[in-house]
PDB file of C-alpha atoms and ligand atoms in Angstrom:
ATOM      1  CA  MET G   1      -0.991 -22.936   8.425  1.00 97.00           C
ATOM      2  CA  LYS G   2      -3.495 -23.654   5.674  1.00 98.00           C
ATOM      3  CA  ILE G   3      -3.519 -22.401   2.046  1.00 98.00           C
ATOM      4  CA  VAL G   4      -6.898 -22.149   0.345  1.00 98.00           C
ATOM      5  CA  HIS G   5      -7.637 -21.109  -3.219  1.00 98.00           C
ATOM      6  CA  THR G   6     -11.425 -20.865  -3.326  1.00 98.00           C
ATOM      7  CA  ILE G   7     -13.860 -18.425  -1.750  1.00 98.00           C
ATOM      8  CA  SER G   8     -15.989 -21.238  -0.316  1.00 98.00           C
ATOM      9  CA  ASP G   9     -12.984 -22.912   1.372  1.00 98.00           C
ATOM     10  CA  LEU G  10     -11.865 -19.572   2.789  1.00 98.00           C
ATOM     11  CA  ARG G  11     -15.345 -18.795   4.130  1.00 98.00           C
ATOM     12  CA  GLN G  12     -15.616 -22.226   5.745  1.00 98.00           C
ATOM     13  CA  SER G  13     -12.206 -21.921   7.417  1.00 97.00           C
ATOM     14  CA  VAL G  14     -12.949 -18.436   8.778  1.00 98.00           C
ATOM     15  CA  LEU G  15     -16.383 -19.597   9.970  1.00 97.00           C
ATOM     16  CA  ASP G  16     -14.735 -22.412  11.931  1.00 96.00           C
ATOM     17  CA  MET G  17     -12.362 -19.917  13.572  1.00 94.00           C
ATOM     18  CA  LYS G  18     -15.165 -17.480  14.377  1.00 96.00           C
ATOM     19  CA  LYS G  19     -17.227 -20.261  15.984  1.00 96.00           C
ATOM     20  CA  GLN G  20     -14.417 -20.520  18.503  1.00 95.00           C
ATOM     21  CA  GLY G  21     -14.756 -16.789  19.156  1.00 96.00           C
ATOM     22  CA  ALA G  22     -11.558 -15.788  17.321  1.00 97.00           C
ATOM     23  CA  LYS G  23     -10.842 -12.148  16.494  1.00 98.00           C
ATOM     24  CA  VAL G  24      -9.818 -12.291  12.834  1.00 98.00           C
ATOM     25  CA  GLY G  25      -7.047 -10.129  11.379  1.00 98.00           C
ATOM     26  CA  PHE G  26      -6.604  -9.722   7.628  1.00 99.00           C
ATOM     27  CA  VAL G  27      -3.532  -8.663   5.637  1.00 99.00           C
ATOM     28  CA  PRO G  28      -4.253  -8.152   1.917  1.00 98.00           C
ATOM     29  CA  THR G  29      -1.161  -8.413  -0.305  1.00 98.00           C
ATOM     30  CA  MET G  30      -0.098  -9.100  -3.867  1.00 98.00           C
ATOM     31  CA  GLY G  31       2.616 -11.506  -2.697  1.00 98.00           C
ATOM     32  CA  ALA G  32       6.379 -11.379  -3.330  1.00 97.00           C
ATOM     33  CA  LEU G  33       6.439 -10.791   0.389  1.00 98.00           C
ATOM     34  CA  HIS G  34       9.184  -8.880   2.207  1.00 98.00           C
ATOM     35  CA  ALA G  35       9.743  -7.510   5.697  1.00 98.00           C
ATOM     36  CA  GLY G  36       7.249  -4.665   5.025  1.00 98.00           C
ATOM     37  CA  HIS G  37       4.460  -7.189   4.587  1.00 98.00           C
ATOM     38  CA  GLY G  38       6.019  -9.113   7.467  1.00 98.00           C
ATOM     39  CA  SER G  39       5.510  -6.201   9.847  1.00 98.00           C
ATOM     40  CA  LEU G  40       1.785  -6.105   8.983  1.00 98.00           C
ATOM     41  CA  ILE G  41       1.497  -9.851   9.605  1.00 98.00           C
ATOM     42  CA  GLU G  42       3.393  -9.572  12.898  1.00 98.00           C
ATOM     43  CA  THR G  43       1.167  -6.734  14.080  1.00 98.00           C
ATOM     44  CA  ALA G  44      -1.923  -8.718  13.076  1.00 98.00           C
ATOM     45  CA  VAL G  45      -0.641 -11.793  14.954  1.00 98.00           C
ATOM     46  CA  LYS G  46      -0.131  -9.640  18.060  1.00 98.00           C
ATOM     47  CA  GLU G  47      -3.550  -8.002  17.898  1.00 98.00           C
ATOM     48  CA  CYS G  48      -5.756 -10.861  16.674  1.00 98.00           C
ATOM     49  CA  ASP G  49      -6.384 -14.543  17.437  1.00 98.00           C
ATOM     50  CA  THR G  50      -6.354 -15.659  13.818  1.00 98.00           C
ATOM     51  CA  VAL G  51      -4.599 -14.062  10.833  1.00 98.00           C
ATOM     52  CA  VAL G  52      -5.591 -14.415   7.180  1.00 98.00           C
ATOM     53  CA  VAL G  53      -3.140 -13.219   4.502  1.00 99.00           C
ATOM     54  CA  SER G  54      -4.433 -12.864   0.957  1.00 99.00           C
ATOM     55  CA  ILE G  55      -2.012 -13.186  -1.938  1.00 98.00           C
ATOM     56  CA  PHE G  56      -3.618 -11.988  -5.133  1.00 98.00           C
ATOM     57  CA  VAL G  57      -2.126  -9.994  -7.990  1.00 98.00           C
ATOM     58  CA  ASN G  58      -5.293  -8.065  -8.734  1.00 98.00           C
ATOM     59  CA  PRO G  59      -5.599  -7.469 -12.493  1.00 98.00           C
ATOM     60  CA  THR G  60      -8.171  -4.667 -12.164  1.00 98.00           C
ATOM     61  CA  GLN G  61      -5.711  -2.310 -10.464  1.00 98.00           C
ATOM     62  CA  PHE G  62      -3.106  -2.520 -13.254  1.00 98.00           C
ATOM     63  CA  GLY G  63      -3.359  -0.187 -16.230  1.00 96.00           C
ATOM     64  CA  PRO G  64      -2.388  -0.988 -19.830  1.00 95.00           C
ATOM     65  CA  GLY G  65       1.405  -1.159 -20.161  1.00 94.00           C
ATOM     66  CA  GLU G  66       1.907  -1.738 -16.414  1.00 95.00           C
ATOM     67  CA  ASP G  67       3.633  -4.779 -14.915  1.00 96.00           C
ATOM     68  CA  LEU G  68       0.680  -7.182 -14.389  1.00 97.00           C
ATOM     69  CA  ASP G  69       2.306  -9.974 -16.412  1.00 97.00           C
ATOM     70  CA  THR G  70       5.789  -9.606 -14.957  1.00 96.00           C
ATOM     71  CA  TYR G  71       4.751  -8.948 -11.337  1.00 97.00           C
ATOM     72  CA  PRO G  72       6.674 -11.509  -9.222  1.00 96.00           C
ATOM     73  CA  ARG G  73       4.626 -14.531  -8.174  1.00 97.00           C
ATOM     74  CA  THR G  74       6.367 -16.562  -5.451  1.00 97.00           C
ATOM     75  CA  LEU G  75       3.610 -18.410  -3.592  1.00 98.00           C
ATOM     76  CA  GLU G  76       5.745 -21.186  -2.109  1.00 98.00           C
ATOM     77  CA  VAL G  77       8.325 -18.848  -0.589  1.00 98.00           C
ATOM     78  CA  ASP G  78       5.542 -16.490   0.550  1.00 98.00           C
ATOM     79  CA  ALA G  79       3.712 -19.335   2.270  1.00 98.00           C
ATOM     80  CA  ALA G  80       6.828 -20.354   4.231  1.00 98.00           C
ATOM     81  CA  PHE G  81       7.332 -16.682   5.224  1.00 98.00           C
ATOM     82  CA  CYS G  82       3.722 -16.331   6.465  1.00 98.00           C
ATOM     83  CA  ASP G  83       3.928 -19.621   8.337  1.00 98.00           C
ATOM     84  CA  LYS G  84       7.094 -18.540  10.134  1.00 98.00           C
ATOM     85  CA  LEU G  85       5.456 -15.285  11.239  1.00 98.00           C
ATOM     86  CA  GLY G  86       2.456 -17.098  12.690  1.00 98.00           C
ATOM     87  CA  ALA G  87      -0.256 -16.486  10.068  1.00 98.00           C
ATOM     88  CA  ASP G  88      -3.020 -19.095  10.134  1.00 98.00           C
ATOM     89  CA  LEU G  89      -4.469 -19.025   6.669  1.00 98.00           C
ATOM     90  CA  ILE G  90      -3.379 -17.918   3.198  1.00 98.00           C
ATOM     91  CA  PHE G  91      -6.053 -17.066   0.668  1.00 98.00           C
ATOM     92  CA  ALA G  92      -4.525 -17.322  -2.816  1.00 98.00           C
ATOM     93  CA  PRO G  93      -7.362 -17.204  -5.345  1.00 98.00           C
ATOM     94  CA  SER G  94      -6.997 -17.269  -9.122  1.00 98.00           C
ATOM     95  CA  ALA G  95      -8.176 -14.280 -11.183  1.00 98.00           C
ATOM     96  CA  ASP G  96     -11.113 -16.415 -12.354  1.00 98.00           C
ATOM     97  CA  GLU G  97     -12.087 -17.185  -8.779  1.00 98.00           C
ATOM     98  CA  MET G  98     -12.184 -13.460  -7.942  1.00 98.00           C
ATOM     99  CA  TYR G  99     -13.637 -12.326 -11.292  1.00 98.00           C
ATOM    100  CA  PRO G 100     -15.640 -15.277 -12.674  1.00 98.00           C
ATOM    101  CA  SER G 101     -17.554 -13.036 -15.076  1.00 98.00           C
ATOM    102  CA  GLU G 102     -17.263  -9.486 -16.325  1.00 98.00           C
ATOM    103  CA  GLN G 103     -17.207  -7.164 -13.280  1.00 98.00           C
ATOM    104  CA  LEU G 104     -20.095  -4.712 -13.694  1.00 98.00           C
ATOM    105  CA  THR G 105     -20.096  -3.412 -10.123  1.00 98.00           C
ATOM    106  CA  TRP G 106     -17.303  -1.147  -8.964  1.00 98.00           C
ATOM    107  CA  VAL G 107     -16.501   0.721  -5.780  1.00 98.00           C
ATOM    108  CA  GLU G 108     -15.058   4.191  -6.317  1.00 98.00           C
ATOM    109  CA  VAL G 109     -13.877   6.751  -3.802  1.00 98.00           C
ATOM    110  CA  GLU G 110     -14.099  10.242  -5.293  1.00 98.00           C
ATOM    111  CA  LYS G 111     -11.722  13.192  -4.863  1.00 98.00           C
ATOM    112  CA  LEU G 112      -9.085  11.323  -2.795  1.00 98.00           C
ATOM    113  CA  THR G 113      -8.205   9.311  -5.900  1.00 98.00           C
ATOM    114  CA  ASP G 114      -7.863  12.283  -8.292  1.00 98.00           C
ATOM    115  CA  GLY G 115      -4.291  13.321  -7.438  1.00 98.00           C
ATOM    116  CA  LEU G 116      -0.945  11.702  -6.580  1.00 98.00           C
ATOM    117  CA  CYS G 117      -0.868   8.124  -7.957  1.00 98.00           C
ATOM    118  CA  GLY G 118      -4.463   8.491  -9.188  1.00 97.00           C
ATOM    119  CA  ALA G 119      -3.491  11.203 -11.685  1.00 97.00           C
ATOM    120  CA  ASN G 120      -1.196   8.992 -13.760  1.00 94.00           C
ATOM    121  CA  ARG G 121      -2.786   5.619 -13.015  1.00 95.00           C
ATOM    122  CA  PRO G 122      -6.420   6.017 -14.111  1.00 96.00           C
ATOM    123  CA  GLY G 123      -8.595   3.176 -12.818  1.00 97.00           C
ATOM    124  CA  HIS G 124      -5.939   1.996 -10.351  1.00 98.00           C
ATOM    125  CA  PHE G 125      -7.806   2.970  -7.198  1.00 98.00           C
ATOM    126  CA  ARG G 126     -11.127   1.751  -8.573  1.00 98.00           C
ATOM    127  CA  GLY G 127      -9.455  -1.657  -8.894  1.00 98.00           C
ATOM    128  CA  VAL G 128      -7.994  -1.418  -5.387  1.00 98.00           C
ATOM    129  CA  THR G 129     -11.218  -0.344  -3.673  1.00 98.00           C
ATOM    130  CA  THR G 130     -13.277  -2.916  -5.571  1.00 98.00           C
ATOM    131  CA  VAL G 131     -10.963  -5.833  -4.780  1.00 98.00           C
ATOM    132  CA  CYS G 132     -10.621  -4.741  -1.142  1.00 99.00           C
ATOM    133  CA  THR G 133     -14.414  -4.581  -0.782  1.00 98.00           C
ATOM    134  CA  LYS G 134     -14.680  -8.051  -2.312  1.00 98.00           C
ATOM    135  CA  LEU G 135     -11.929  -9.382  -0.032  1.00 99.00           C
ATOM    136  CA  PHE G 136     -13.442  -7.726   3.058  1.00 98.00           C
ATOM    137  CA  ASN G 137     -16.792  -9.360   2.213  1.00 98.00           C
ATOM    138  CA  ILE G 138     -15.156 -12.738   1.593  1.00 98.00           C
ATOM    139  CA  VAL G 139     -12.909 -12.790   4.680  1.00 98.00           C
ATOM    140  CA  GLY G 140     -15.197 -11.089   7.202  1.00 98.00           C
ATOM    141  CA  ALA G 141     -12.240  -9.922   9.313  1.00 98.00           C
ATOM    142  CA  ASP G 142     -12.466  -7.722  12.398  1.00 98.00           C
ATOM    143  CA  ILE G 143      -9.358  -5.704  11.519  1.00 98.00           C
ATOM    144  CA  ALA G 144      -7.511  -5.248   8.205  1.00 99.00           C
ATOM    145  CA  PHE G 145      -3.864  -4.159   8.213  1.00 98.00           C
ATOM    146  CA  PHE G 146      -2.385  -1.843   5.566  1.00 98.00           C
ATOM    147  CA  GLY G 147       0.982  -0.105   5.181  1.00 98.00           C
ATOM    148  CA  GLN G 148       1.712   3.633   5.295  1.00 98.00           C
ATOM    149  CA  LYS G 149       4.028   2.904   2.344  1.00 98.00           C
ATOM    150  CA  ASP G 150       0.941   3.254   0.127  1.00 98.00           C
ATOM    151  CA  ALA G 151      -0.235   6.432   1.843  1.00 98.00           C
ATOM    152  CA  GLN G 152      -2.906   7.355  -0.686  1.00 98.00           C
ATOM    153  CA  GLN G 153      -4.275   3.802  -0.656  1.00 98.00           C
ATOM    154  CA  ALA G 154      -4.429   3.957   3.146  1.00 98.00           C
ATOM    155  CA  ALA G 155      -6.424   7.218   3.061  1.00 98.00           C
ATOM    156  CA  VAL G 156      -8.733   5.896   0.336  1.00 98.00           C
ATOM    157  CA  ILE G 157      -9.449   2.579   2.115  1.00 98.00           C
ATOM    158  CA  ARG G 158     -10.082   4.344   5.415  1.00 98.00           C
ATOM    159  CA  ARG G 159     -12.545   6.676   3.740  1.00 98.00           C
ATOM    160  CA  MET G 160     -14.274   3.837   1.881  1.00 98.00           C
ATOM    161  CA  VAL G 161     -14.756   1.836   5.085  1.00 98.00           C
ATOM    162  CA  CYS G 162     -16.167   4.920   6.792  1.00 98.00           C
ATOM    163  CA  ASP G 163     -18.427   6.016   3.905  1.00 98.00           C
ATOM    164  CA  LEU G 164     -19.810   2.509   3.308  1.00 98.00           C
ATOM    165  CA  ASN G 165     -20.103   1.566   6.998  1.00 98.00           C
ATOM    166  CA  LEU G 166     -18.068  -1.572   6.384  1.00 98.00           C
ATOM    167  CA  PRO G 167     -17.976  -3.621   9.603  1.00 98.00           C
ATOM    168  CA  LEU G 168     -14.216  -3.771  10.189  1.00 98.00           C
ATOM    169  CA  LYS G 169     -11.417  -1.610  11.548  1.00 98.00           C
ATOM    170  CA  ILE G 170      -8.451  -0.433   9.480  1.00 98.00           C
ATOM    171  CA  ARG G 171      -4.961  -0.296  10.993  1.00 98.00           C
ATOM    172  CA  ILE G 172      -2.164   1.533   9.175  1.00 98.00           C
ATOM    173  CA  CYS G 173       1.374   0.316   9.991  1.00 98.00           C
ATOM    174  CA  PRO G 174       4.646   2.267   9.551  1.00 98.00           C
ATOM    175  CA  ILE G 175       6.920   1.957   6.501  1.00 98.00           C
ATOM    176  CA  VAL G 176       9.640  -0.684   6.791  1.00 98.00           C
ATOM    177  CA  ARG G 177      12.910   0.325   5.112  1.00 98.00           C
ATOM    178  CA  GLU G 178      16.154  -1.316   4.073  1.00 98.00           C
ATOM    179  CA  ALA G 179      19.164  -0.399   6.259  1.00 98.00           C
ATOM    180  CA  ASP G 180      20.094   2.437   3.865  1.00 98.00           C
ATOM    181  CA  GLY G 181      16.576   3.928   3.869  1.00 98.00           C
ATOM    182  CA  LEU G 182      15.026   2.518   0.684  1.00 98.00           C
ATOM    183  CA  ALA G 183      11.386   1.674   1.397  1.00 98.00           C
ATOM    184  CA  MET G 184      10.843  -2.054   0.961  1.00 98.00           C
ATOM    185  CA  SER G 185       8.765  -2.928  -2.074  1.00 98.00           C
ATOM    186  CA  SER G 186       8.083  -6.021  -4.152  1.00 95.00           C
ATOM    187  CA  ARG G 187       9.142  -3.899  -7.141  1.00 95.00           C
ATOM    188  CA  ASN G 188      12.652  -3.297  -5.718  1.00 97.00           C
ATOM    189  CA  ARG G 189      13.634  -6.657  -7.203  1.00 96.00           C
ATOM    190  CA  TYR G 190      13.260  -5.105 -10.675  1.00 96.00           C
ATOM    191  CA  LEU G 191      16.193  -2.732  -9.944  1.00 98.00           C
ATOM    192  CA  SER G 192      19.671  -3.360 -11.377  1.00 98.00           C
ATOM    193  CA  ALA G 193      22.622  -2.775  -9.022  1.00 98.00           C
ATOM    194  CA  GLU G 194      23.135   0.683 -10.519  1.00 98.00           C
ATOM    195  CA  GLU G 195      19.420   1.552 -10.282  1.00 98.00           C
ATOM    196  CA  ARG G 196      19.308   0.268  -6.701  1.00 98.00           C
ATOM    197  CA  LYS G 197      21.907   2.927  -5.791  1.00 98.00           C
ATOM    198  CA  ARG G 198      20.004   5.680  -7.602  1.00 98.00           C
ATOM    199  CA  ALA G 199      16.729   4.555  -5.977  1.00 98.00           C
ATOM    200  CA  LEU G 200      18.029   5.995  -2.712  1.00 98.00           C
ATOM    201  CA  CYS G 201      17.223   9.471  -4.052  1.00 98.00           C
ATOM    202  CA  LEU G 202      13.597   9.069  -2.933  1.00 98.00           C
ATOM    203  CA  HIS G 203      14.580   8.626   0.698  1.00 98.00           C
ATOM    204  CA  LYS G 204      17.339  11.247   0.423  1.00 98.00           C
ATOM    205  CA  ALA G 205      14.820  13.805  -0.878  1.00 98.00           C
ATOM    206  CA  LEU G 206      12.348  13.039   1.911  1.00 98.00           C
ATOM    207  CA  MET G 207      15.038  13.283   4.602  1.00 98.00           C
ATOM    208  CA  ALA G 208      16.239  16.610   3.191  1.00 98.00           C
ATOM    209  CA  CYS G 209      12.647  17.848   3.280  1.00 98.00           C
ATOM    210  CA  ARG G 210      12.274  16.789   6.909  1.00 97.00           C
ATOM    211  CA  GLU G 211      15.497  18.593   7.792  1.00 97.00           C
ATOM    212  CA  GLN G 212      14.395  21.789   6.062  1.00 97.00           C
ATOM    213  CA  VAL G 213      10.998  21.731   7.758  1.00 96.00           C
ATOM    214  CA  MET G 214      12.701  21.243  11.125  1.00 94.00           C
ATOM    215  CA  ALA G 215      14.954  24.198  10.304  1.00 96.00           C
ATOM    216  CA  GLY G 216      11.851  26.351   9.775  1.00 95.00           C
ATOM    217  CA  GLN G 217      11.094  26.139   6.052  1.00 97.00           C
ATOM    218  CA  ARG G 218       7.299  25.952   5.678  1.00 96.00           C
ATOM    219  CA  ASP G 219       6.793  26.911   2.031  1.00 98.00           C
ATOM    220  CA  ALA G 220       5.597  23.868   0.063  1.00 98.00           C
ATOM    221  CA  ASN G 221       6.937  25.015  -3.316  1.00 98.00           C
ATOM    222  CA  ALA G 222      10.431  25.641  -1.936  1.00 98.00           C
ATOM    223  CA  LEU G 223      10.441  22.215  -0.280  1.00 98.00           C
ATOM    224  CA  ILE G 224       9.162  20.518  -3.443  1.00 98.00           C
ATOM    225  CA  ASP G 225      11.793  22.248  -5.613  1.00 98.00           C
ATOM    226  CA  ALA G 226      14.570  21.108  -3.276  1.00 98.00           C
ATOM    227  CA  MET G 227      13.315  17.502  -3.352  1.00 98.00           C
ATOM    228  CA  LYS G 228      13.015  17.558  -7.145  1.00 98.00           C
ATOM    229  CA  ALA G 229      16.615  18.773  -7.454  1.00 98.00           C
ATOM    230  CA  ILE G 230      17.878  15.865  -5.327  1.00 98.00           C
ATOM    231  CA  ILE G 231      15.913  13.311  -7.350  1.00 98.00           C
ATOM    232  CA  GLU G 232      17.001  14.768 -10.685  1.00 98.00           C
ATOM    233  CA  GLN G 233      20.657  14.629  -9.597  1.00 97.00           C
ATOM    234  CA  ASP G 234      20.270  10.837  -9.586  1.00 97.00           C
ATOM    235  CA  GLN G 235      18.392  10.826 -12.911  1.00 96.00           C
ATOM    236  CA  GLY G 236      15.128   9.882 -11.257  1.00 97.00           C
ATOM    237  CA  GLU G 237      12.215  10.579 -13.582  1.00 98.00           C
ATOM    238  CA  ILE G 238       9.615  12.328 -11.444  1.00 98.00           C
ATOM    239  CA  ASP G 239       5.970  11.316 -11.615  1.00 98.00           C
ATOM    240  CA  TYR G 240       5.033  13.592  -8.722  1.00 98.00           C
ATOM    241  CA  VAL G 241       6.497  15.245  -5.637  1.00 98.00           C
ATOM    242  CA  SER G 242       3.606  16.562  -3.555  1.00 98.00           C
ATOM    243  CA  ILE G 243       2.822  18.050  -0.183  1.00 98.00           C
ATOM    244  CA  VAL G 244      -0.792  17.391   0.742  1.00 98.00           C
ATOM    245  CA  ASP G 245      -3.200  17.278   3.648  1.00 96.00           C
ATOM    246  CA  ILE G 246      -2.978  13.846   5.314  1.00 93.00           C
ATOM    247  CA  GLU G 247      -6.717  13.180   5.145  1.00 91.00           C
ATOM    248  CA  THR G 248      -8.120  15.113   2.174  1.00 95.00           C
ATOM    249  CA  LEU G 249      -4.928  14.718   0.087  1.00 97.00           C
ATOM    250  CA  GLU G 250      -5.475  18.308  -1.132  1.00 97.00           C
ATOM    251  CA  PRO G 251      -2.239  20.167  -1.986  1.00 97.00           C
ATOM    252  CA  LEU G 252      -0.942  22.482   0.752  1.00 97.00           C
ATOM    253  CA  ASN G 253       0.818  25.810   0.140  1.00 97.00           C
ATOM    254  CA  ARG G 254       2.428  25.769   3.539  1.00 96.00           C
ATOM    255  CA  ILE G 255       3.200  23.074   6.072  1.00 95.00           C
ATOM    256  CA  GLU G 256       1.530  24.177   9.262  1.00 89.00           C
ATOM    257  CA  GLU G 257       1.073  20.891  11.075  1.00 84.00           C
ATOM    258  CA  LYS G 258      -0.333  17.680   9.586  1.00 92.00           C
ATOM    259  CA  ALA G 259       1.133  17.133   6.136  1.00 97.00           C
ATOM    260  CA  LEU G 260       1.971  14.205   3.890  1.00 98.00           C
ATOM    261  CA  ILE G 261       5.060  14.487   1.693  1.00 98.00           C
ATOM    262  CA  ALA G 262       4.608  11.906  -1.052  1.00 98.00           C
ATOM    263  CA  LEU G 263       6.536  11.102  -4.186  1.00 98.00           C
ATOM    264  CA  ALA G 264       6.560   8.719  -7.115  1.00 98.00           C
ATOM    265  CA  VAL G 265       9.681   8.386  -9.231  1.00 98.00           C
ATOM    266  CA  HIS G 266      10.747   6.171 -12.104  1.00 98.00           C
ATOM    267  CA  ILE G 267      14.211   4.707 -11.667  1.00 98.00           C
ATOM    268  CA  GLY G 268      14.814   3.240 -15.107  1.00 97.00           C
ATOM    269  CA  PRO G 269      11.608   1.376 -15.948  1.00 96.00           C
ATOM    270  CA  THR G 270      10.646   0.835 -12.289  1.00 97.00           C
ATOM    271  CA  ARG G 271       8.147   3.142 -10.625  1.00 97.00           C
ATOM    272  CA  LEU G 272       8.804   3.596  -6.901  1.00 98.00           C
ATOM    273  CA  ILE G 273       6.794   5.471  -4.268  1.00 98.00           C
ATOM    274  CA  ASP G 274       7.691   6.717  -0.811  1.00 98.00           C
ATOM    275  CA  ASN G 275       6.443   9.224   1.741  1.00 98.00           C
ATOM    276  CA  ILE G 276       6.850  10.761   5.162  1.00 98.00           C
ATOM    277  CA  TYR G 277       4.335  12.719   7.173  1.00 96.00           C
ATOM    278  CA  PHE G 278       4.297  15.373   9.817  1.00 94.00           C
ATOM    279  CA  ASP G 279       1.745  14.903  12.536  1.00 88.00           C
ATOM    280  CA  ARG G 280       2.604  17.933  14.574  1.00 77.00           C
ATOM    281  CA  LEU G 281       5.430  20.445  14.218  1.00 73.00           C
ATOM    282  CA  GLU G 282       7.367  21.128  17.388  1.00 60.00           C
TER     283      GLU G 282
HETATM  284  P1  LIG Q 301       1.340  -4.969  -1.911  1.00 60.57           P
HETATM  285  O1  LIG Q 301       1.668  -6.421  -1.840  1.00 60.57           O
HETATM  286  O2  LIG Q 301       2.406  -4.128  -2.524  1.00 60.57           O
HETATM  287  O3  LIG Q 301      -0.041  -4.706  -2.453  1.00 60.57           O
HETATM  288  O4  LIG Q 301       1.284  -4.480  -0.393  1.00 60.57           O
HETATM  289  C1  LIG Q 301       0.435  -5.099   0.553  1.00 60.57           C
HETATM  290  C2  LIG Q 301       0.423  -4.269   1.808  1.00 60.57           C
HETATM  291  O5  LIG Q 301       1.744  -4.190   2.345  1.00 60.57           O
HETATM  292  C3  LIG Q 301      -0.050  -2.825   1.561  1.00 60.57           C
HETATM  293  O6  LIG Q 301      -0.911  -2.435   2.633  1.00 60.57           O
HETATM  294  C4  LIG Q 301       1.252  -2.059   1.575  1.00 60.57           C
HETATM  295  O7  LIG Q 301       1.102  -0.708   1.973  1.00 60.57           O
HETATM  296  C5  LIG Q 301       2.068  -2.843   2.605  1.00 60.57           C
HETATM  297  N1  LIG Q 301       3.497  -2.591   2.398  1.00 60.57           N
HETATM  298  C6  LIG Q 301       4.201  -2.737   1.245  1.00 60.57           C
HETATM  299  N2  LIG Q 301       5.472  -2.344   1.438  1.00 60.57           N
HETATM  300  C7  LIG Q 301       5.581  -1.941   2.729  1.00 60.57           C
HETATM  301  C8  LIG Q 301       6.643  -1.420   3.538  1.00 60.57           C
HETATM  302  N3  LIG Q 301       7.857  -1.219   3.047  1.00 60.57           N
HETATM  303  N4  LIG Q 301       6.379  -1.115   4.827  1.00 60.57           N
HETATM  304  C9  LIG Q 301       5.137  -1.302   5.339  1.00 60.57           C
HETATM  305  N5  LIG Q 301       4.085  -1.782   4.634  1.00 60.57           N
HETATM  306  C10 LIG Q 301       4.311  -2.099   3.354  1.00 60.57           C
END
């Protein structure tokens, strides 16, 4: 497995692979890799001939006061992890390599970025869609792999690729959880032992919601209130608890079939997100 830090080295390496007819898979990450990222890499290895993993803590998607400076950077450990899973190439550029001069060109997806995480993180999705477009153009992959963990990001990227006719496919992979249900996240390492216990309230709330829907409750407000009560019991500070359409991300009054239940909660200083969705109600 090779690690490259410059755009020209990355392009040359991918070109060499493509000359041999390789189908290229791409897994964009911010590093501090865990089994959630691992599942994307494993899926990419299964579905593609060559897998590129990018590790880049993208400054343009962090707002003022967010954790850009403290975000864990663990390139050596990450590289060993990627190698073990069968990735072929790591692209780990510096911020200067990705943004050599002031960025005057931005990619923005409207409407889908207004609510959920977009409401309290202005500019976040503009940073995500811009860096993903840059990375897609740099890597030239056939398929890019994203996690359902970031459900809004998944919907936004899908829409961007469709609206801009970008020449790659997007695959969304299921959420990987710890044994007790906590969704894996690079930010989980910020949690103290006591916060780690309280962080389970996100999953508990989502499971209670699923149970109530299965028992026939369809009213979104009633479901949201019940989830909020569970989170507040564990002193989670709620950013949002929302029930929205899976594709448009518009709030739903009732769950009829396809629905995304998404939440963002501060446990101490750490902001965690999680979600479940209903594809079809039996
Ligand atoms: P990040 O490094 O947090 O930017 O995440 C990189 C990719 O990994 C994104 O597509 C995430 O949705 C995905 N990801 C992060 N955590 C998980 C998880 N627990 N399960 C599945 N995918 C995940």
